[in-house]
Coordinates of C-alpha atoms in Angstrom, one line a residue:
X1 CA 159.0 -66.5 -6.0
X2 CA 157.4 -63.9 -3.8
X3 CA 155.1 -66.4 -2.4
X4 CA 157.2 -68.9 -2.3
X5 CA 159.4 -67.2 0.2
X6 CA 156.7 -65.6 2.5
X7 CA 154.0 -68.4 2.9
X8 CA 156.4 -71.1 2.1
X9 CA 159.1 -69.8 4.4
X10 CA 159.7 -71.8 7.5
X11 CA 160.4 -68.6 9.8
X12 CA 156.5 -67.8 8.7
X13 CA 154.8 -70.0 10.9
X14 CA 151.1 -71.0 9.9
X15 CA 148.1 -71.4 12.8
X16 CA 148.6 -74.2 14.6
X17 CA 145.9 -76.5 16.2
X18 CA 144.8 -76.2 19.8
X19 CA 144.5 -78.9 22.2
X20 CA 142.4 -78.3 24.9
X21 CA 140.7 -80.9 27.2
X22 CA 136.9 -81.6 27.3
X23 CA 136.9 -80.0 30.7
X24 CA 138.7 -76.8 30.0
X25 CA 135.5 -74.9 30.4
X26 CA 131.9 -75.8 32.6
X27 CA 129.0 -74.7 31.4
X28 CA 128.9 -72.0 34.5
X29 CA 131.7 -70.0 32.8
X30 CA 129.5 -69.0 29.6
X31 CA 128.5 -65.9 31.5
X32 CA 132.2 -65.2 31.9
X33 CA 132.2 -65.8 28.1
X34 CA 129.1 -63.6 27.4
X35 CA 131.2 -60.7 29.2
X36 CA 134.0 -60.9 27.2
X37 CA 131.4 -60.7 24.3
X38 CA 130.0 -58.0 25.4
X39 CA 133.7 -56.6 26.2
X40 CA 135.2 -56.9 22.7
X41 CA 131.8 -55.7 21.1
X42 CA 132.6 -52.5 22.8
X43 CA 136.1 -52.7 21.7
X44 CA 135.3 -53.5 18.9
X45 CA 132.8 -50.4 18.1
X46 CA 135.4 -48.0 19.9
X47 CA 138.3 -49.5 17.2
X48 CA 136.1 -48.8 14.1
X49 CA 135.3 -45.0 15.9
X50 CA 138.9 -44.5 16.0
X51 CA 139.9 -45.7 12.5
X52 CA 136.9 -43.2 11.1
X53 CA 138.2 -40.1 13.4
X54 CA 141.9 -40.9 12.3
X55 CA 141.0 -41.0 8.7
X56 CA 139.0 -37.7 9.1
X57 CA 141.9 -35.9 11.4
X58 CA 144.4 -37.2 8.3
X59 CA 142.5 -35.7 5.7
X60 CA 142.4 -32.1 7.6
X61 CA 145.9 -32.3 8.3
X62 CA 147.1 -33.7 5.3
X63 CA 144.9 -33.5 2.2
X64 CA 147.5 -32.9 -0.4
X65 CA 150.1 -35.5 0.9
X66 CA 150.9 -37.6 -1.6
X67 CA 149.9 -41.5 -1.3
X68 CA 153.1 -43.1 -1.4
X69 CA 154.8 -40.5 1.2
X70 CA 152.0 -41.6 3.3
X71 CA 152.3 -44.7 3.4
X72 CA 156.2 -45.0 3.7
X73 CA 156.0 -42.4 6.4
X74 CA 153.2 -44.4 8.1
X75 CA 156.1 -47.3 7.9
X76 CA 158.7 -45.9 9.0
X77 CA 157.2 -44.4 12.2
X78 CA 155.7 -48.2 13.0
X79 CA 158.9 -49.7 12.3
X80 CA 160.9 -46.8 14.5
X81 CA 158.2 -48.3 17.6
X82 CA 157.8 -51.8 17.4
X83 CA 161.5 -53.1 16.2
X84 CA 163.8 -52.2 18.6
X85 CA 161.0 -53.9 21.0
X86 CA 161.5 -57.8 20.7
X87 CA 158.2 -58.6 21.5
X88 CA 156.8 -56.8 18.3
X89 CA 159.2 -58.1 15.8
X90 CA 157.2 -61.5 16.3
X91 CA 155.1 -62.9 13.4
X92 CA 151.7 -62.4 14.3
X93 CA 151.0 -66.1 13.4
X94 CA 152.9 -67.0 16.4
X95 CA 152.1 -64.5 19.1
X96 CA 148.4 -65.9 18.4
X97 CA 149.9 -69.6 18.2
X98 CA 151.1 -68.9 21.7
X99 CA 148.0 -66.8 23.0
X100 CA 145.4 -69.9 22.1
X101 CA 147.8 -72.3 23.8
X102 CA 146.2 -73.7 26.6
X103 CA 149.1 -74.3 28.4
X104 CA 150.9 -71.4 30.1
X105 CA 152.6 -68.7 28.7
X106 CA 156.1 -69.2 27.6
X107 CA 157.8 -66.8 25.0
X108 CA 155.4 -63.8 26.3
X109 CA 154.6 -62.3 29.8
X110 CA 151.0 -60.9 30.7
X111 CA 152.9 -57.8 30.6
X112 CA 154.1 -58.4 27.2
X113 CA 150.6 -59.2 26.2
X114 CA 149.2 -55.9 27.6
X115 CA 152.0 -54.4 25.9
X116 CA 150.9 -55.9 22.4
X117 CA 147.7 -55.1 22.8
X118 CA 148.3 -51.2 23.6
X119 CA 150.8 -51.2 20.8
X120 CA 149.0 -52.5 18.0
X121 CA 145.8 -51.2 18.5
X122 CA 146.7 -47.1 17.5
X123 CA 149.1 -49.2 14.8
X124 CA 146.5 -51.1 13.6
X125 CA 144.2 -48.5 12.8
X126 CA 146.0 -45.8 11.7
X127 CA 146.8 -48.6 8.9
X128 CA 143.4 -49.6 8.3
X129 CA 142.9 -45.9 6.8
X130 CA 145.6 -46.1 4.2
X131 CA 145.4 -45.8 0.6
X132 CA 146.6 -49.4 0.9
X133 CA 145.4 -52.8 0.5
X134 CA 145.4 -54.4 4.1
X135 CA 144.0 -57.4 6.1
X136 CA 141.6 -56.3 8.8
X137 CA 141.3 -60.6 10.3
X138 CA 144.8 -61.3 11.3
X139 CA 145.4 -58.2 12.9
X140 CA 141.6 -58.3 15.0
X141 CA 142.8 -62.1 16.1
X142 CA 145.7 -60.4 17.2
X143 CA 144.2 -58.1 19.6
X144 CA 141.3 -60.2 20.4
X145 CA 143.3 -62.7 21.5
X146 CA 145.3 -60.6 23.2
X147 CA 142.4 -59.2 24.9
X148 CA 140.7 -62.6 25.5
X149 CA 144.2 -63.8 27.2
X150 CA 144.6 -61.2 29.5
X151 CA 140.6 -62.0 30.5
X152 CA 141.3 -64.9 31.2
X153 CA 144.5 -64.7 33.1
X154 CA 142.7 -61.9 35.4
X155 CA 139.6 -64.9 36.1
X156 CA 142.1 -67.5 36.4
X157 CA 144.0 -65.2 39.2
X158 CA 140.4 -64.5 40.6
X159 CA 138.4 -67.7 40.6
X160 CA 141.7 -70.0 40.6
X161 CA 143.5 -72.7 38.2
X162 CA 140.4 -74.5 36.7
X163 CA 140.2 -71.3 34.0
X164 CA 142.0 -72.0 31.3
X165 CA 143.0 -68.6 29.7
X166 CA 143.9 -69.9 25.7
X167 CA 139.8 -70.6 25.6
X168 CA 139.1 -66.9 26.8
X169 CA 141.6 -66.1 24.0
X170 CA 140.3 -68.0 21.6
X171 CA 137.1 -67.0 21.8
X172 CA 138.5 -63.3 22.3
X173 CA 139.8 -63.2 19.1
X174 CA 136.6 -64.6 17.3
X175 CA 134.1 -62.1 19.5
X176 CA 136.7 -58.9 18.5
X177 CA 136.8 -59.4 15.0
X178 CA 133.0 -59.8 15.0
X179 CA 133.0 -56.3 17.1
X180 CA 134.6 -54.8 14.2
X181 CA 133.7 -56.2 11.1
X182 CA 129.8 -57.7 12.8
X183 CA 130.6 -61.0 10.6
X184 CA 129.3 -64.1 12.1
X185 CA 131.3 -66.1 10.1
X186 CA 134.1 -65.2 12.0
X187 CA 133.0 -67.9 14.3
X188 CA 133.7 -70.4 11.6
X189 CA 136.6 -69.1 10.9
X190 CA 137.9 -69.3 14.9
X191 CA 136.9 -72.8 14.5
X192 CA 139.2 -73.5 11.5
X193 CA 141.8 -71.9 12.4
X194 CA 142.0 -73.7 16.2
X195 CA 140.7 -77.0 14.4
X196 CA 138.6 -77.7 17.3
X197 CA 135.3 -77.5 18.5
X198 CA 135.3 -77.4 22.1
X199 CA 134.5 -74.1 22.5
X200 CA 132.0 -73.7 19.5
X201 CA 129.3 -72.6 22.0
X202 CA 131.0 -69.8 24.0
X203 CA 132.4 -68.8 20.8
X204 CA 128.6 -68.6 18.8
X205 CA 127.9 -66.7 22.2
X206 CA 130.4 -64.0 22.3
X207 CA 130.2 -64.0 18.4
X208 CA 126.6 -62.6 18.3
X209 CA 126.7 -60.4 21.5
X210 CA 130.1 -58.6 20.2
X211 CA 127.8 -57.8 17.2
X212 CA 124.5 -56.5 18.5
X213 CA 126.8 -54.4 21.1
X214 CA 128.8 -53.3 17.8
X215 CA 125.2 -52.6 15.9
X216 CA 123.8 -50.9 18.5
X217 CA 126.9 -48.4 18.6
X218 CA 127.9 -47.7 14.6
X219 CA 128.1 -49.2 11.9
X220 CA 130.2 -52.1 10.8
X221 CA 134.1 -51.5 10.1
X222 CA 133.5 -52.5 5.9
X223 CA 130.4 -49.8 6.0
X224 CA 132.3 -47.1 7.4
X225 CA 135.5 -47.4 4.7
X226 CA 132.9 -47.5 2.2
X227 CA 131.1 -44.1 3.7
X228 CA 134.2 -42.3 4.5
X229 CA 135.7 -43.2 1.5
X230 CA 132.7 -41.8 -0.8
X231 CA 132.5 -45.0 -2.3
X232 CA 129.3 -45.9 -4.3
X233 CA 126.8 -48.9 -1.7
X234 CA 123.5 -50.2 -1.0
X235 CA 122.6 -47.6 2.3
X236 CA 120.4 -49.4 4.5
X237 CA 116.7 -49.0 4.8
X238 CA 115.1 -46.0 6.2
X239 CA 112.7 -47.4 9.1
X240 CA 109.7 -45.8 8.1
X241 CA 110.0 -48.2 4.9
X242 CA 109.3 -51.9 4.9
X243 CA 110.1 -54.4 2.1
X244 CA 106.4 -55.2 1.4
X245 CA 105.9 -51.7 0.3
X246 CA 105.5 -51.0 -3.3
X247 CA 107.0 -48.4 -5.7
X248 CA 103.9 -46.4 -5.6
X249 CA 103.7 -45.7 -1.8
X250 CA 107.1 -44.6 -1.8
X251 CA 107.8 -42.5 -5.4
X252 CA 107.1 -38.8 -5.5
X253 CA 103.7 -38.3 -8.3
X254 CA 103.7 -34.3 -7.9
X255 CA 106.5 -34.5 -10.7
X256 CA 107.5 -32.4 -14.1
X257 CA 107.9 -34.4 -16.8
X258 CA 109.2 -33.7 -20.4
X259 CA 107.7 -34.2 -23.9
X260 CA 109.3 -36.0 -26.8
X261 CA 109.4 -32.5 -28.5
X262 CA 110.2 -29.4 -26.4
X263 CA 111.5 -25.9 -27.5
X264 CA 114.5 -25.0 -25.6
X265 CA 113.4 -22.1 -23.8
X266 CA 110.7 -24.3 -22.4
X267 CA 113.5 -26.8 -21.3
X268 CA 115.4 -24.1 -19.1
X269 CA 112.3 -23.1 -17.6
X270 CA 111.9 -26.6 -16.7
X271 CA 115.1 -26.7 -15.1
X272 CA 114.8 -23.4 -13.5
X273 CA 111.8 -24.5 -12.0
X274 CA 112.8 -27.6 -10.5
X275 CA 116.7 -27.3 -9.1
X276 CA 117.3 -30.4 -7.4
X277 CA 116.1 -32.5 -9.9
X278 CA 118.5 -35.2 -11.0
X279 CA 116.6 -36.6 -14.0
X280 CA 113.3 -35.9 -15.3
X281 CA 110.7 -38.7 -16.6
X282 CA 110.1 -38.5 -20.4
X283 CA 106.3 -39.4 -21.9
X284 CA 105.0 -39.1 -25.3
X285 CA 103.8 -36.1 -27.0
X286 CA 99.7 -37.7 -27.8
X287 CA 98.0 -39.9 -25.1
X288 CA 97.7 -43.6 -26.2
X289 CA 95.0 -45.1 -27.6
X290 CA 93.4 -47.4 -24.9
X291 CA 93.6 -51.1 -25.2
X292 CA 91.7 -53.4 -26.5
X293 CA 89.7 -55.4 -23.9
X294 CA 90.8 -58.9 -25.2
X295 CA 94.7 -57.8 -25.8
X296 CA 96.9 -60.7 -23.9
X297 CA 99.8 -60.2 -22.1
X298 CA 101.0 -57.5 -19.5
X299 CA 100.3 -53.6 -20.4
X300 CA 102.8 -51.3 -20.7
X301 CA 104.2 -49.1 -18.1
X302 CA 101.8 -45.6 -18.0
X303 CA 103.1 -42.3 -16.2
X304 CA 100.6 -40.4 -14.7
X305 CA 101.2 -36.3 -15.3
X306 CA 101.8 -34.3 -13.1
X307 CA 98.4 -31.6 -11.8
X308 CA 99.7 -29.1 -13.8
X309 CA 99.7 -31.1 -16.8
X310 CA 96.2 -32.7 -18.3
X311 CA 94.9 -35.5 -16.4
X312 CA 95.0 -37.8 -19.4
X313 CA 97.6 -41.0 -19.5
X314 CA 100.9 -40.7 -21.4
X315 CA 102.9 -43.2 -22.2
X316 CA 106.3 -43.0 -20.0
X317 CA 109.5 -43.6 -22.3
X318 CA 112.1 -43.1 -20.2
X319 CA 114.0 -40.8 -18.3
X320 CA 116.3 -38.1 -19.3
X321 CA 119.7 -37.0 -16.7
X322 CA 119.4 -33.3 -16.2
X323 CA 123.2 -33.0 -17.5
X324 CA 121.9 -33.6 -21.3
X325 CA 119.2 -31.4 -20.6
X326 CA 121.8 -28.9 -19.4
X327 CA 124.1 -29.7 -22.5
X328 CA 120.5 -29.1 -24.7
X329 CA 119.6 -25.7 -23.4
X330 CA 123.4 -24.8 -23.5
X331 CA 124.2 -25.9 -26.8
X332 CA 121.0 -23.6 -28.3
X333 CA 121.7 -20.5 -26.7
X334 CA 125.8 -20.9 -27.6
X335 CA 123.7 -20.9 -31.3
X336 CA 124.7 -24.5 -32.1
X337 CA 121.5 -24.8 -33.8
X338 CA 120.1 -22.7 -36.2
X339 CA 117.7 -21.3 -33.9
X340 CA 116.8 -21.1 -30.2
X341 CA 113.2 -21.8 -30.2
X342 CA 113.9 -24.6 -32.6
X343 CA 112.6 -28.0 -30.6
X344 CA 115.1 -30.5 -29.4
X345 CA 114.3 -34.0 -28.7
X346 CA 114.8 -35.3 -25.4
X347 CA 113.9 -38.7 -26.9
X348 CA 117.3 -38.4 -29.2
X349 CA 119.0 -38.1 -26.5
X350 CA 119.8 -40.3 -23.4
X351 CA 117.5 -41.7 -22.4
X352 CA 118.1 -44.3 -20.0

């Protein structure tokens, strides 16, 4: 029922197609174009710096406020703005509907548009940062558009009536959501929405400089949730790696490691000694007997001992977290076995 009555709705209106002439645009405007690219990939770094700082300033302010107060206060302030304002109780569907037309403006002023654009950008992401599930695309063709619109009206008051402002707002809307999220598939997405392909090139154009500018500022909108959020990722590459190196030119071999069977005490002197470990590497107690010379198949995995230990080859088991470690040392002085100096075996642990 619930989708029946918003996407099924007819005061919902969906995207509708644009219509724009083979000559909207010369090929002499896709500098104009790269400008706005370059424009909304600036934007679009300065949007993502603000939703970061606002989520940060909410935090310090309000660390305790419960998530639901939050977000209906969050509400209720928006709603206080934008609906006694006309132009802000519009669908967003068909503000962009009548930014991509390529005729001239008729439900909405340039004024209006600047309007929109001032209003929703603080809105929008002050939202972004909510303990909420919320769409970051509709609201960045908003704006985009917006911003592309207004481009174009400016070059079309400048260089005179061949510019055709819907294109500069149509590819607007494309470049800023690239500038915040640094997808390229938001080209792809322009040109489904618009179902056209007239301005494919521009679009690829402002696509790709709206992300390098974006790059080359901070990181992408999706990143930067997922950092300030303190949510588990994949960090980027460190540049003095490279993907051809191997594990052995980057892994630490000046390491501790822990035998099979260990007596307590010597485990908390292990930890003592070595405070920032996470985990420690686990061999066997005797090295193993070398192979034979005609054995098929791959060897096993050897660990190599630290200089402190004997230079001889173990055999590397596993690895051991330094919690059960912990909860091993702990568990024999609190006498939970018969006696302290009684060895414990890492191995029986987890060993993962």
């Amino acid at each position: 029922l619930f989708y029946q009555i918003l996407y099924k709705s007819p005061v919902v209106l969906a995207f509708e197609n644009t219509s724009f002439a083979p000559g909207d645009y010369t090929p002499g405007q896709l500098s104009l174009f790269a400008i706005l690219g370059v424009i909304c990939g600036l934007l679009g770094a300065f949007f993502v710096k603000c939703v970061h700082v606002i989520y940060d300033l909410r935090l310090k302010k309000f660390p305790n406020v419960n998530r639901f107060i939050l977000v209906g206060s969050v509400a209720l302030i928006a709603a206080c703005i934008q609906y006694p304002v006309r132009l802000f109780r519009l669908d967003p569907r068909r503000a962009i509907n009548e930014l991509f037309s390529a005729d001239r403006l008729t439900d909405l002023s340039w004024v209006d548009v600047l309007l929109l654009v001032i209003i929703k950008f603080p809105l929008i992401a002050i939202s972004i940062g909510l303990p909420i599930p919320a769409g970051v695309f509709i609201p960045s063709f908003l704006v985009g558009s917006g911003i592309g619109r207004l481009y174009g009206e400016l070059l079309k008051h400048i260089l005179g009536p061949h510019i055709v402002p819907g294109g500069y707002a149509v590819v607007g809307a494309a470049a800023f959501t690239a500038g915040v999220t640094r997808a390229l598939s938001c080209a792809v997405v322009i040109f489904e929405v618009t179902g056209q392909l007239r301005h494919m090139l521009p679009t690829l154009l402002a696509v790709l400089l709206a992300s390098v500018v974006g790059n080359a500022i901070n990181k992408p909108l999706y990143d930067t949730l997922i950092i300030m959020k303190r949510l588990p990722y994949m960090p980027h590459m460190r540049t003095d790696r490279e993907p051809s190196m191997e594990v052995k030119d980057v892994m630490e071999t000046s390491v501790d490691y822990l035998r099979t069977t260990m007596s307590a005490a010597k485990l908390k002197g292990m930890l003592e000694a070595w405070p920032t470990y996470a985990s420690f590497p686990v061999v066997d107690n005797e090295p193993p007997a070398p192979p034979a010379a005609d054995r098929a198949g791959p060897s096993r995995q050897r660990f190599h001992p630290g200089p402190a230990e004997s230079a001889e080859q173990r055999m590397f088991l596993g690895a051991v977290r330094r919690a059960t470690v912990e909860g091993l040392v702990e568990a024999a002085e609190r006498g939970a076995v018969e006696e302290a100096e009684e060895t414990v075996s890492p191995r029986a642990s987890a060993i993962v």
